[in-house]
Amino acid sequence: MNTNEVMEYALSKPGATADRPFDNETDVLRVGGKMFALLPSGAAPGEGSVTLKCPPEEAELLRMQYPEAVKPGYHMNKRHWNTVRLDGSLDPQEIMDMVDVSYMLVRGSLSKKMQQHILQYGGSDWNES
């Protein structure tokens, strides 16, 4: 998978949005206003990466299983975030599974009311009150 494919897949999740709060080169993917992925844009084919949230135990296992492709999250809490190289060394399904885990972790941390709204309406027009 490349960064465009990861972005398309991540944005297909209910309520997923993207913005660039840090600079013009890093897409931040969110659900319910909370970050679940970071994608630096403009990478040459085979050189991109995605940073994803992960349960600490699983994060460590993925780093051991894929030592060249999965590293502690760049500029993130290394216990909860992994940076995954998009160089073709990982099966696309494995990357999609990592995106799914990250999305579900973050969506699961939202209020029940917000989670229901996202599932029912896709997250649009959310108002906490």
CSV table of N, CA, C and O in Angstrom, one decimal:
chain,number,residue,atom,x,y,z
A,1,MET,N,0.9,-1.2,0.0
A,1,MET,CA,0.0,0.0,0.0
A,1,MET,C,0.9,1.2,0.0
A,1,MET,O,1.9,1.3,0.6
A,2,ASN,N,0.4,2.3,-0.6
A,2,ASN,CA,1.1,3.6,-0.6
A,2,ASN,C,0.3,4.5,0.3
A,2,ASN,O,-0.8,4.2,0.8
A,3,THR,N,0.8,5.7,0.5
A,3,THR,CA,0.1,6.7,1.4
A,3,THR,C,-1.3,7.0,0.9
A,3,THR,O,-2.2,7.2,1.7
A,4,ASN,N,-1.5,7.2,-0.5
A,4,ASN,CA,-2.8,7.5,-1.0
A,4,ASN,C,-3.8,6.4,-0.7
A,4,ASN,O,-5.0,6.6,-0.4
A,5,GLU,N,-3.4,5.1,-0.8
A,5,GLU,CA,-4.3,4.0,-0.6
A,5,GLU,C,-4.6,3.9,0.9
A,5,GLU,O,-5.8,3.6,1.3
A,6,VAL,N,-3.6,4.2,1.8
A,6,VAL,CA,-3.9,4.1,3.2
A,6,VAL,C,-4.9,5.3,3.6
A,6,VAL,O,-5.8,5.1,4.3
A,7,MET,N,-4.6,6.5,3.0
A,7,MET,CA,-5.5,7.6,3.3
A,7,MET,C,-7.0,7.3,2.8
A,7,MET,O,-7.9,7.5,3.6
A,8,GLU,N,-7.1,6.7,1.6
A,8,GLU,CA,-8.4,6.4,1.1
A,8,GLU,C,-9.1,5.3,2.0
A,8,GLU,O,-10.3,5.5,2.4
A,9,TYR,N,-8.4,4.3,2.4
A,9,TYR,CA,-8.9,3.3,3.3
A,9,TYR,C,-9.3,3.9,4.7
A,9,TYR,O,-10.4,3.7,5.2
A,10,ALA,N,-8.5,4.7,5.3
A,10,ALA,CA,-8.7,5.3,6.6
A,10,ALA,C,-9.9,6.2,6.5
A,10,ALA,O,-10.8,6.2,7.4
A,11,LEU,N,-10.0,7.0,5.5
A,11,LEU,CA,-11.1,7.9,5.3
A,11,LEU,C,-12.5,7.2,5.0
A,11,LEU,O,-13.5,7.9,5.1
A,12,SER,N,-12.4,5.9,4.7
A,12,SER,CA,-13.7,5.2,4.5
A,12,SER,C,-14.4,4.8,5.8
A,12,SER,O,-15.5,4.3,5.8
A,13,LYS,N,-13.6,5.0,6.9
A,13,LYS,CA,-14.2,4.6,8.2
A,13,LYS,C,-15.2,5.7,8.6
A,13,LYS,O,-15.1,6.9,8.3
A,14,PRO,N,-16.3,5.2,9.3
A,14,PRO,CA,-17.4,6.2,9.7
A,14,PRO,C,-16.8,7.3,10.5
A,14,PRO,O,-16.1,7.1,11.5
A,15,GLY,N,-17.1,8.5,10.1
A,15,GLY,CA,-16.7,9.7,10.9
A,15,GLY,C,-15.3,10.1,10.7
A,15,GLY,O,-14.8,11.1,11.4
A,16,ALA,N,-14.5,9.4,9.9
A,16,ALA,CA,-13.1,9.8,9.7
A,16,ALA,C,-12.9,11.1,8.9
A,16,ALA,O,-13.7,11.3,7.9
A,17,THR,N,-12.0,11.9,9.4
A,17,THR,CA,-11.8,13.2,8.7
A,17,THR,C,-10.2,13.4,8.6
A,17,THR,O,-9.5,12.7,9.3
A,18,ALA,N,-9.8,14.3,7.8
A,18,ALA,CA,-8.4,14.6,7.7
A,18,ALA,C,-8.2,16.1,7.7
A,18,ALA,O,-9.0,16.8,7.2
A,19,ASP,N,-7.1,16.5,8.3
A,19,ASP,CA,-6.7,17.9,8.3
A,19,ASP,C,-5.2,18.0,8.4
A,19,ASP,O,-4.5,17.0,8.5
A,20,ARG,N,-4.6,19.2,8.3
A,20,ARG,CA,-3.2,19.4,8.4
A,20,ARG,C,-2.9,20.5,9.4
A,20,ARG,O,-2.5,21.6,9.0
A,21,PRO,N,-3.0,20.2,10.7
A,21,PRO,CA,-2.8,21.2,11.7
A,21,PRO,C,-1.3,21.6,12.0
A,21,PRO,O,-1.0,22.6,12.5
A,22,PHE,N,-0.4,20.7,11.6
A,22,PHE,CA,1.0,20.9,11.9
A,22,PHE,C,1.8,21.6,10.8
A,22,PHE,O,2.6,22.5,11.1
A,23,ASP,N,1.5,21.2,9.6
A,23,ASP,CA,2.2,21.7,8.4
A,23,ASP,C,1.5,21.3,7.2
A,23,ASP,O,0.4,20.7,7.3
A,24,ASN,N,2.0,21.7,6.0
A,24,ASN,CA,1.3,21.4,4.7
A,24,ASN,C,1.7,20.0,4.2
A,24,ASN,O,1.3,19.7,3.1
A,25,GLU,N,2.4,19.2,5.0
A,25,GLU,CA,2.9,17.9,4.5
A,25,GLU,C,2.5,16.7,5.3
A,25,GLU,O,2.8,15.6,5.0
A,26,THR,N,1.8,17.0,6.4
A,26,THR,CA,1.4,15.8,7.3
A,26,THR,C,-0.1,15.8,7.4
A,26,THR,O,-0.7,16.8,8.0
A,27,ASP,N,-0.8,14.8,6.9
A,27,ASP,CA,-2.2,14.6,7.1
A,27,ASP,C,-2.5,14.0,8.4
A,27,ASP,O,-1.8,12.9,8.7
A,28,VAL,N,-3.4,14.5,9.2
A,28,VAL,CA,-3.8,13.9,10.5
A,28,VAL,C,-5.2,13.4,10.3
A,28,VAL,O,-6.1,14.1,9.9
A,29,LEU,N,-5.4,12.1,10.5
A,29,LEU,CA,-6.7,11.5,10.4
A,29,LEU,C,-7.3,11.4,11.7
A,29,LEU,O,-6.6,10.9,12.7
A,30,ARG,N,-8.6,11.7,11.8
A,30,ARG,CA,-9.2,11.8,13.1
A,30,ARG,C,-10.6,11.1,13.1
A,30,ARG,O,-11.2,11.1,12.0
A,31,VAL,N,-11.1,10.7,14.2
A,31,VAL,CA,-12.5,10.3,14.4
A,31,VAL,C,-12.9,11.0,15.7
A,31,VAL,O,-12.2,11.0,16.7
A,32,GLY,N,-14.0,11.7,15.6
A,32,GLY,CA,-14.5,12.4,16.8
A,32,GLY,C,-13.6,13.5,17.3
A,32,GLY,O,-13.5,13.8,18.4
A,33,GLY,N,-12.8,14.0,16.4
A,33,GLY,CA,-11.8,15.0,16.7
A,33,GLY,C,-10.5,14.5,17.3
A,33,GLY,O,-9.6,15.3,17.6
A,34,LYS,N,-10.4,13.2,17.5
A,34,LYS,CA,-9.2,12.6,18.0
A,34,LYS,C,-8.4,11.9,17.0
A,34,LYS,O,-8.9,11.2,16.1
A,35,MET,N,-7.1,12.0,17.0
A,35,MET,CA,-6.2,11.5,16.0
A,35,MET,C,-6.1,10.0,16.1
A,35,MET,O,-5.9,9.4,17.2
A,36,PHE,N,-6.2,9.3,14.9
A,36,PHE,CA,-5.9,7.9,14.9
A,36,PHE,C,-4.8,7.5,13.9
A,36,PHE,O,-4.3,6.4,13.8
A,37,ALA,N,-4.4,8.5,13.0
A,37,ALA,CA,-3.3,8.2,12.1
A,37,ALA,C,-2.6,9.5,11.6
A,37,ALA,O,-3.3,10.5,11.6
A,38,LEU,N,-1.4,9.4,11.3
A,38,LEU,CA,-0.6,10.5,10.7
A,38,LEU,C,0.0,10.0,9.4
A,38,LEU,O,0.6,8.9,9.4
A,39,LEU,N,-0.1,10.7,8.3
A,39,LEU,CA,0.4,10.3,7.1
A,39,LEU,C,1.2,11.5,6.4
A,39,LEU,O,0.6,12.5,6.0
A,40,PRO,N,2.5,11.4,6.4
A,40,PRO,CA,3.3,12.4,5.7
A,40,PRO,C,3.0,12.3,4.2
A,40,PRO,O,3.0,11.2,3.7
A,41,SER,N,2.7,13.4,3.6
A,41,SER,CA,2.4,13.3,2.1
A,41,SER,C,3.6,13.7,1.3
A,41,SER,O,4.6,14.1,1.9
A,42,GLY,N,3.5,13.4,0.1
A,42,GLY,CA,4.6,13.8,-0.8
A,42,GLY,C,5.8,12.8,-0.9
A,42,GLY,O,6.8,13.0,-1.4
A,43,ALA,N,5.6,11.6,-0.2
A,43,ALA,CA,6.7,10.6,-0.2
A,43,ALA,C,6.8,9.9,-1.6
A,43,ALA,O,5.7,9.7,-2.3
A,44,ALA,N,8.0,9.6,-2.0
A,44,ALA,CA,8.1,8.9,-3.3
A,44,ALA,C,7.6,7.5,-3.1
A,44,ALA,O,7.5,7.0,-2.0
A,45,PRO,N,7.1,6.9,-4.2
A,45,PRO,CA,6.6,5.5,-4.1
A,45,PRO,C,7.6,4.6,-3.4
A,45,PRO,O,8.8,4.6,-3.7
A,46,GLY,N,7.0,3.8,-2.5
A,46,GLY,CA,7.9,2.9,-1.7
A,46,GLY,C,8.6,3.5,-0.5
A,46,GLY,O,9.3,2.8,0.2
A,47,GLU,N,8.4,4.8,-0.3
A,47,GLU,CA,9.1,5.5,0.8
A,47,GLU,C,8.2,6.1,1.8
A,47,GLU,O,8.6,6.8,2.7
A,48,GLY,N,6.9,5.9,1.7
A,48,GLY,CA,5.9,6.5,2.6
A,48,GLY,C,5.9,5.8,4.0
A,48,GLY,O,6.5,4.8,4.2
A,49,SER,N,5.1,6.4,4.9
A,49,SER,CA,4.9,5.7,6.2
A,49,SER,C,3.5,6.2,6.7
A,49,SER,O,3.0,7.2,6.2
A,50,VAL,N,3.1,5.5,7.7
A,50,VAL,CA,1.9,5.9,8.4
A,50,VAL,C,2.1,5.6,9.9
A,50,VAL,O,2.7,4.6,10.3
A,51,THR,N,1.7,6.6,10.8
A,51,THR,CA,1.8,6.4,12.2
A,51,THR,C,0.5,6.1,12.8
A,51,THR,O,-0.5,6.8,12.5
A,52,LEU,N,0.3,5.0,13.5
A,52,LEU,CA,-0.9,4.5,14.0
A,52,LEU,C,-0.9,4.1,15.5
A,52,LEU,O,0.1,3.7,16.0
A,53,LYS,N,-2.0,4.3,16.1
A,53,LYS,CA,-2.2,4.0,17.5
A,53,LYS,C,-2.3,2.5,17.6
A,53,LYS,O,-2.9,1.8,16.7
A,54,CYS,N,-1.9,1.9,18.8
A,54,CYS,CA,-1.9,0.5,19.0
A,54,CYS,C,-1.8,0.2,20.5
A,54,CYS,O,-1.2,0.9,21.2
A,55,PRO,N,-2.5,-0.9,20.9
A,55,PRO,CA,-2.3,-1.3,22.3
A,55,PRO,C,-0.9,-1.6,22.6
A,55,PRO,O,-0.2,-2.2,21.7
A,56,PRO,N,-0.3,-1.2,23.7
A,56,PRO,CA,1.1,-1.3,24.0
A,56,PRO,C,1.7,-2.7,23.7
A,56,PRO,O,2.7,-2.9,23.1
A,57,GLU,N,1.0,-3.8,24.2
A,57,GLU,CA,1.5,-5.1,24.0
A,57,GLU,C,1.5,-5.5,22.5
A,57,GLU,O,2.5,-6.1,22.1
A,58,GLU,N,0.5,-5.1,21.8
A,58,GLU,CA,0.5,-5.4,20.3
A,58,GLU,C,1.5,-4.6,19.6
A,58,GLU,O,2.1,-5.1,18.6
A,59,ALA,N,1.7,-3.3,20.0
A,59,ALA,CA,2.7,-2.5,19.4
A,59,ALA,C,4.1,-3.1,19.4
A,59,ALA,O,4.8,-3.2,18.4
A,60,GLU,N,4.4,-3.7,20.6
A,60,GLU,CA,5.7,-4.3,20.8
A,60,GLU,C,5.9,-5.6,20.0
A,60,GLU,O,6.9,-5.9,19.3
A,61,LEU,N,4.8,-6.4,19.9
A,61,LEU,CA,4.8,-7.6,19.1
A,61,LEU,C,5.0,-7.3,17.6
A,61,LEU,O,5.7,-8.0,16.9
A,62,LEU,N,4.3,-6.3,17.1
A,62,LEU,CA,4.4,-5.9,15.7
A,62,LEU,C,5.9,-5.5,15.4
A,62,LEU,O,6.4,-5.8,14.4
A,63,ARG,N,6.5,-4.7,16.3
A,63,ARG,CA,7.9,-4.3,16.1
A,63,ARG,C,8.8,-5.5,16.1
A,63,ARG,O,9.8,-5.5,15.3
A,64,MET,N,8.5,-6.5,16.9
A,64,MET,CA,9.4,-7.7,16.9
A,64,MET,C,9.1,-8.5,15.7
A,64,MET,O,10.1,-9.1,15.1
A,65,GLN,N,7.9,-8.6,15.2
A,65,GLN,CA,7.5,-9.4,14.1
A,65,GLN,C,8.0,-8.8,12.8
A,65,GLN,O,8.4,-9.5,11.8
A,66,TYR,N,8.0,-7.5,12.7
A,66,TYR,CA,8.4,-6.7,11.5
A,66,TYR,C,9.4,-5.7,11.8
A,66,TYR,O,9.1,-4.5,11.7
A,67,PRO,N,10.6,-6.1,12.2
A,67,PRO,CA,11.6,-5.1,12.7
A,67,PRO,C,12.0,-4.0,11.7
A,67,PRO,O,12.4,-2.9,12.1
A,68,GLU,N,12.0,-4.3,10.5
A,68,GLU,CA,12.4,-3.3,9.5
A,68,GLU,C,11.2,-2.4,9.1
A,68,GLU,O,11.4,-1.3,8.6
A,69,ALA,N,10.0,-2.8,9.2
A,69,ALA,CA,8.8,-2.1,8.7
A,69,ALA,C,8.1,-1.4,9.8
A,69,ALA,O,7.4,-0.4,9.5
A,70,VAL,N,8.1,-1.8,11.0
A,70,VAL,CA,7.3,-1.3,12.1
A,70,VAL,C,8.3,-0.8,13.2
A,70,VAL,O,9.0,-1.6,13.8
A,71,LYS,N,8.3,0.5,13.5
A,71,LYS,CA,9.1,1.2,14.4
A,71,LYS,C,8.3,1.9,15.5
A,71,LYS,O,7.1,2.2,15.2
A,72,PRO,N,8.9,2.3,16.6
A,72,PRO,CA,8.1,3.1,17.6
A,72,PRO,C,7.7,4.4,16.9
A,72,PRO,O,8.4,4.9,16.0
A,73,GLY,N,6.5,4.9,17.2
A,73,GLY,CA,6.0,6.1,16.6
A,73,GLY,C,6.9,7.3,16.6
A,73,GLY,O,7.3,7.7,17.7
A,74,TYR,N,7.1,7.8,15.4
A,74,TYR,CA,8.0,9.0,15.3
A,74,TYR,C,7.3,10.2,15.9
A,74,TYR,O,6.2,10.5,15.5
A,75,HIS,N,8.0,10.9,16.8
A,75,HIS,CA,7.4,12.1,17.5
A,75,HIS,C,6.1,11.8,18.3
A,75,HIS,O,5.3,12.7,18.5
A,76,MET,N,5.9,10.5,18.7
A,76,MET,CA,4.7,10.1,19.4
A,76,MET,C,5.1,9.4,20.6
A,76,MET,O,6.2,9.0,20.8
A,77,ASN,N,4.1,9.1,21.5
A,77,ASN,CA,4.3,8.2,22.6
A,77,ASN,C,4.7,6.8,22.1
A,77,ASN,O,3.8,6.1,21.5
A,78,LYS,N,5.9,6.4,22.3
A,78,LYS,CA,6.4,5.2,21.7
A,78,LYS,C,5.7,3.9,22.2
A,78,LYS,O,5.8,2.9,21.6
A,79,ARG,N,5.1,4.0,23.4
A,79,ARG,CA,4.4,2.9,23.9
A,79,ARG,C,3.1,2.6,23.2
A,79,ARG,O,2.7,1.5,23.1
A,80,HIS,N,2.4,3.7,22.7
A,80,HIS,CA,1.1,3.5,22.1
A,80,HIS,C,1.0,3.7,20.6
A,80,HIS,O,0.0,3.6,20.0
A,81,TRP,N,2.1,4.2,20.0
A,81,TRP,CA,2.1,4.5,18.5
A,81,TRP,C,3.2,3.8,17.8
A,81,TRP,O,4.4,3.7,18.3
A,82,ASN,N,2.9,3.3,16.6
A,82,ASN,CA,3.9,2.7,15.7
A,82,ASN,C,4.0,3.5,14.4
A,82,ASN,O,2.9,3.9,13.9
A,83,THR,N,5.1,3.6,13.9
A,83,THR,CA,5.3,4.2,12.5
A,83,THR,C,5.6,3.0,11.6
A,83,THR,O,6.5,2.2,11.8
A,84,VAL,N,4.7,2.8,10.6
A,84,VAL,CA,4.8,1.7,9.7
A,84,VAL,C,5.3,2.1,8.3
A,84,VAL,O,4.7,3.0,7.7
A,85,ARG,N,6.3,1.6,7.8
A,85,ARG,CA,6.9,1.9,6.5
A,85,ARG,C,6.0,1.3,5.4
A,85,ARG,O,5.5,0.1,5.5
A,86,LEU,N,5.7,2.1,4.4
A,86,LEU,CA,4.8,1.7,3.3
A,86,LEU,C,5.7,1.4,2.1
A,86,LEU,O,5.6,2.0,1.1
A,87,ASP,N,6.6,0.5,2.3
A,87,ASP,CA,7.6,0.2,1.3
A,87,ASP,C,7.4,-1.1,0.5
A,87,ASP,O,8.2,-1.6,-0.3
A,88,GLY,N,6.2,-1.7,0.7
A,88,GLY,CA,5.8,-2.9,0.1
A,88,GLY,C,6.2,-4.2,0.8
A,88,GLY,O,5.9,-5.3,0.4
A,89,SER,N,6.9,-4.1,1.9
A,89,SER,CA,7.3,-5.3,2.7
A,89,SER,C,6.2,-5.9,3.5
A,89,SER,O,6.3,-7.1,3.8
A,90,LEU,N,5.2,-5.2,3.8
A,90,LEU,CA,4.0,-5.7,4.5
A,90,LEU,C,2.9,-6.0,3.6
A,90,LEU,O,2.6,-5.2,2.7
A,91,ASP,N,2.2,-7.0,3.9
A,91,ASP,CA,1.0,-7.3,3.1
A,91,ASP,C,-0.1,-6.2,3.3
A,91,ASP,O,-0.2,-5.7,4.5
A,92,PRO,N,-0.7,-5.8,2.3
A,92,PRO,CA,-1.7,-4.7,2.4
A,92,PRO,C,-2.8,-5.0,3.5
A,92,PRO,O,-3.2,-4.1,4.2
A,93,GLN,N,-3.2,-6.2,3.6
A,93,GLN,CA,-4.2,-6.6,4.6
A,93,GLN,C,-3.7,-6.3,6.0
A,93,GLN,O,-4.4,-5.9,6.9
A,94,GLU,N,-2.4,-6.6,6.3
A,94,GLU,CA,-1.8,-6.3,7.6
A,94,GLU,C,-1.8,-4.8,7.9
A,94,GLU,O,-2.2,-4.4,9.0
A,95,ILE,N,-1.6,-4.0,6.9
A,95,ILE,CA,-1.6,-2.6,7.1
A,95,ILE,C,-3.1,-2.1,7.4
A,95,ILE,O,-3.3,-1.3,8.3
A,96,MET,N,-4.0,-2.7,6.6
A,96,MET,CA,-5.4,-2.3,6.8
A,96,MET,C,-5.9,-2.8,8.2
A,96,MET,O,-6.6,-2.0,8.9
A,97,ASP,N,-5.4,-3.9,8.7
A,97,ASP,CA,-5.7,-4.4,10.0
A,97,ASP,C,-5.2,-3.4,11.1
A,97,ASP,O,-5.8,-3.1,12.1
A,98,MET,N,-4.0,-2.9,10.9
A,98,MET,CA,-3.4,-1.9,11.8
A,98,MET,C,-4.2,-0.6,11.8
A,98,MET,O,-4.4,0.0,12.9
A,99,VAL,N,-4.6,-0.2,10.6
A,99,VAL,CA,-5.5,1.0,10.6
A,99,VAL,C,-6.8,0.8,11.3
A,99,VAL,O,-7.3,1.6,12.1
A,100,ASP,N,-7.4,-0.4,11.1
A,100,ASP,CA,-8.6,-0.8,11.8
A,100,ASP,C,-8.5,-0.7,13.3
A,100,ASP,O,-9.3,-0.2,14.1
A,101,VAL,N,-7.4,-1.3,13.8
A,101,VAL,CA,-7.1,-1.3,15.3
A,101,VAL,C,-7.0,0.1,15.8
A,101,VAL,O,-7.6,0.5,16.8
A,102,SER,N,-6.2,0.9,15.1
A,102,SER,CA,-6.0,2.3,15.5
A,102,SER,C,-7.4,3.1,15.6
A,102,SER,O,-7.7,3.7,16.6
A,103,TYR,N,-8.1,3.0,14.5
A,103,TYR,CA,-9.4,3.6,14.4
A,103,TYR,C,-10.3,3.2,15.6
A,103,TYR,O,-11.0,4.0,16.2
A,104,MET,N,-10.4,1.9,15.8
A,104,MET,CA,-11.3,1.3,16.8
A,104,MET,C,-10.9,1.7,18.2
A,104,MET,O,-11.7,2.0,19.1
A,105,LEU,N,-9.6,1.8,18.5
A,105,LEU,CA,-9.1,2.2,19.8
A,105,LEU,C,-9.5,3.7,20.0
A,105,LEU,O,-10.0,4.0,21.1
A,106,VAL,N,-9.4,4.5,19.1
A,106,VAL,CA,-9.7,5.9,19.2
A,106,VAL,C,-11.2,6.1,19.3
A,106,VAL,O,-11.7,6.8,20.2
A,107,ARG,N,-11.9,5.5,18.4
A,107,ARG,CA,-13.4,5.6,18.4
A,107,ARG,C,-13.9,5.1,19.7
A,107,ARG,O,-14.9,5.6,20.3
A,108,GLY,N,-13.4,4.0,20.2
A,108,GLY,CA,-13.8,3.4,21.5
A,108,GLY,C,-13.5,4.3,22.7
A,108,GLY,O,-14.1,4.1,23.7
A,109,SER,N,-12.6,5.2,22.6
A,109,SER,CA,-12.3,6.1,23.7
A,109,SER,C,-13.3,7.3,23.7
A,109,SER,O,-13.3,8.1,24.7
A,110,LEU,N,-14.1,7.5,22.7
A,110,LEU,CA,-15.1,8.6,22.7
A,110,LEU,C,-16.3,8.3,23.6
A,110,LEU,O,-16.5,7.1,23.9
A,111,SER,N,-17.0,9.3,23.9
A,111,SER,CA,-18.2,9.1,24.7
A,111,SER,C,-19.2,8.2,23.9
A,111,SER,O,-19.2,8.1,22.7
A,112,LYS,N,-20.0,7.5,24.6
A,112,LYS,CA,-21.0,6.6,24.0
A,112,LYS,C,-21.9,7.4,23.1
A,112,LYS,O,-22.3,6.9,22.0
A,113,LYS,N,-22.3,8.5,23.5
A,113,LYS,CA,-23.2,9.4,22.7
A,113,LYS,C,-22.5,9.7,21.3
A,113,LYS,O,-23.1,9.7,20.3
A,114,MET,N,-21.2,10.1,21.4
A,114,MET,CA,-20.5,10.4,20.2
A,114,MET,C,-20.3,9.2,19.3
A,114,MET,O,-20.5,9.3,18.1
A,115,GLN,N,-20.0,8.1,19.9
A,115,GLN,CA,-19.9,6.8,19.1
A,115,GLN,C,-21.1,6.5,18.4
A,115,GLN,O,-21.1,6.1,17.2
A,116,GLN,N,-22.3,6.6,19.1
A,116,GLN,CA,-23.6,6.3,18.4
A,116,GLN,C,-23.8,7.3,17.3
A,116,GLN,O,-24.3,6.9,16.2
A,117,HIS,N,-23.5,8.6,17.5
A,117,HIS,CA,-23.7,9.6,16.4
A,117,HIS,C,-22.8,9.2,15.2
A,117,HIS,O,-23.3,9.3,14.1
A,118,ILE,N,-21.6,8.8,15.4
A,118,ILE,CA,-20.7,8.5,14.3
A,118,ILE,C,-21.2,7.3,13.6
A,118,ILE,O,-21.3,7.3,12.3
A,119,LEU,N,-21.7,6.3,14.3
A,119,LEU,CA,-22.2,5.1,13.6
A,119,LEU,C,-23.5,5.4,12.9
A,119,LEU,O,-23.8,4.9,11.8
A,120,GLN,N,-24.3,6.3,13.4
A,120,GLN,CA,-25.6,6.6,12.8
A,120,GLN,C,-25.5,7.6,11.7
A,120,GLN,O,-26.1,7.5,10.6
A,121,TYR,N,-24.7,8.7,11.9
A,121,TYR,CA,-24.6,9.8,10.9
A,121,TYR,C,-23.2,10.0,10.3
A,121,TYR,O,-23.1,10.9,9.5
A,122,GLY,N,-22.3,9.1,10.6
A,122,GLY,CA,-21.0,9.3,10.0
A,122,GLY,C,-20.2,10.4,10.7
A,122,GLY,O,-19.1,10.8,10.1
A,123,GLY,N,-20.6,10.9,11.8
A,123,GLY,CA,-19.8,11.9,12.5
A,123,GLY,C,-20.1,13.4,12.0
A,123,GLY,O,-19.5,14.3,12.6
A,124,SER,N,-20.9,13.6,11.0
A,124,SER,CA,-21.1,15.0,10.6
A,124,SER,C,-22.0,15.7,11.5
A,124,SER,O,-22.9,15.2,12.2
A,125,ASP,N,-21.8,17.0,11.6
A,125,ASP,CA,-22.7,17.9,12.4
A,125,ASP,C,-22.7,17.5,13.9
A,125,ASP,O,-23.8,17.6,14.5
A,126,TRP,N,-21.6,17.1,14.5
A,126,TRP,CA,-21.6,16.7,15.9
A,126,TRP,C,-21.6,17.9,16.7
A,126,TRP,O,-20.9,18.9,16.6
A,127,ASN,N,-22.5,17.9,17.8
A,127,ASN,CA,-22.5,18.9,18.8
A,127,ASN,C,-22.7,18.2,20.1
A,127,ASN,O,-23.6,17.5,20.4
A,128,GLU,N,-21.7,18.3,21.0
A,128,GLU,CA,-21.6,17.6,22.3
A,128,GLU,C,-22.8,17.9,23.2
A,128,GLU,O,-23.2,17.2,24.0
A,129,SER,N,-23.4,19.1,23.0
A,129,SER,CA,-24.5,19.5,24.0
A,129,SER,C,-25.8,18.8,23.7
A,129,SER,O,-26.0,18.2,22.8
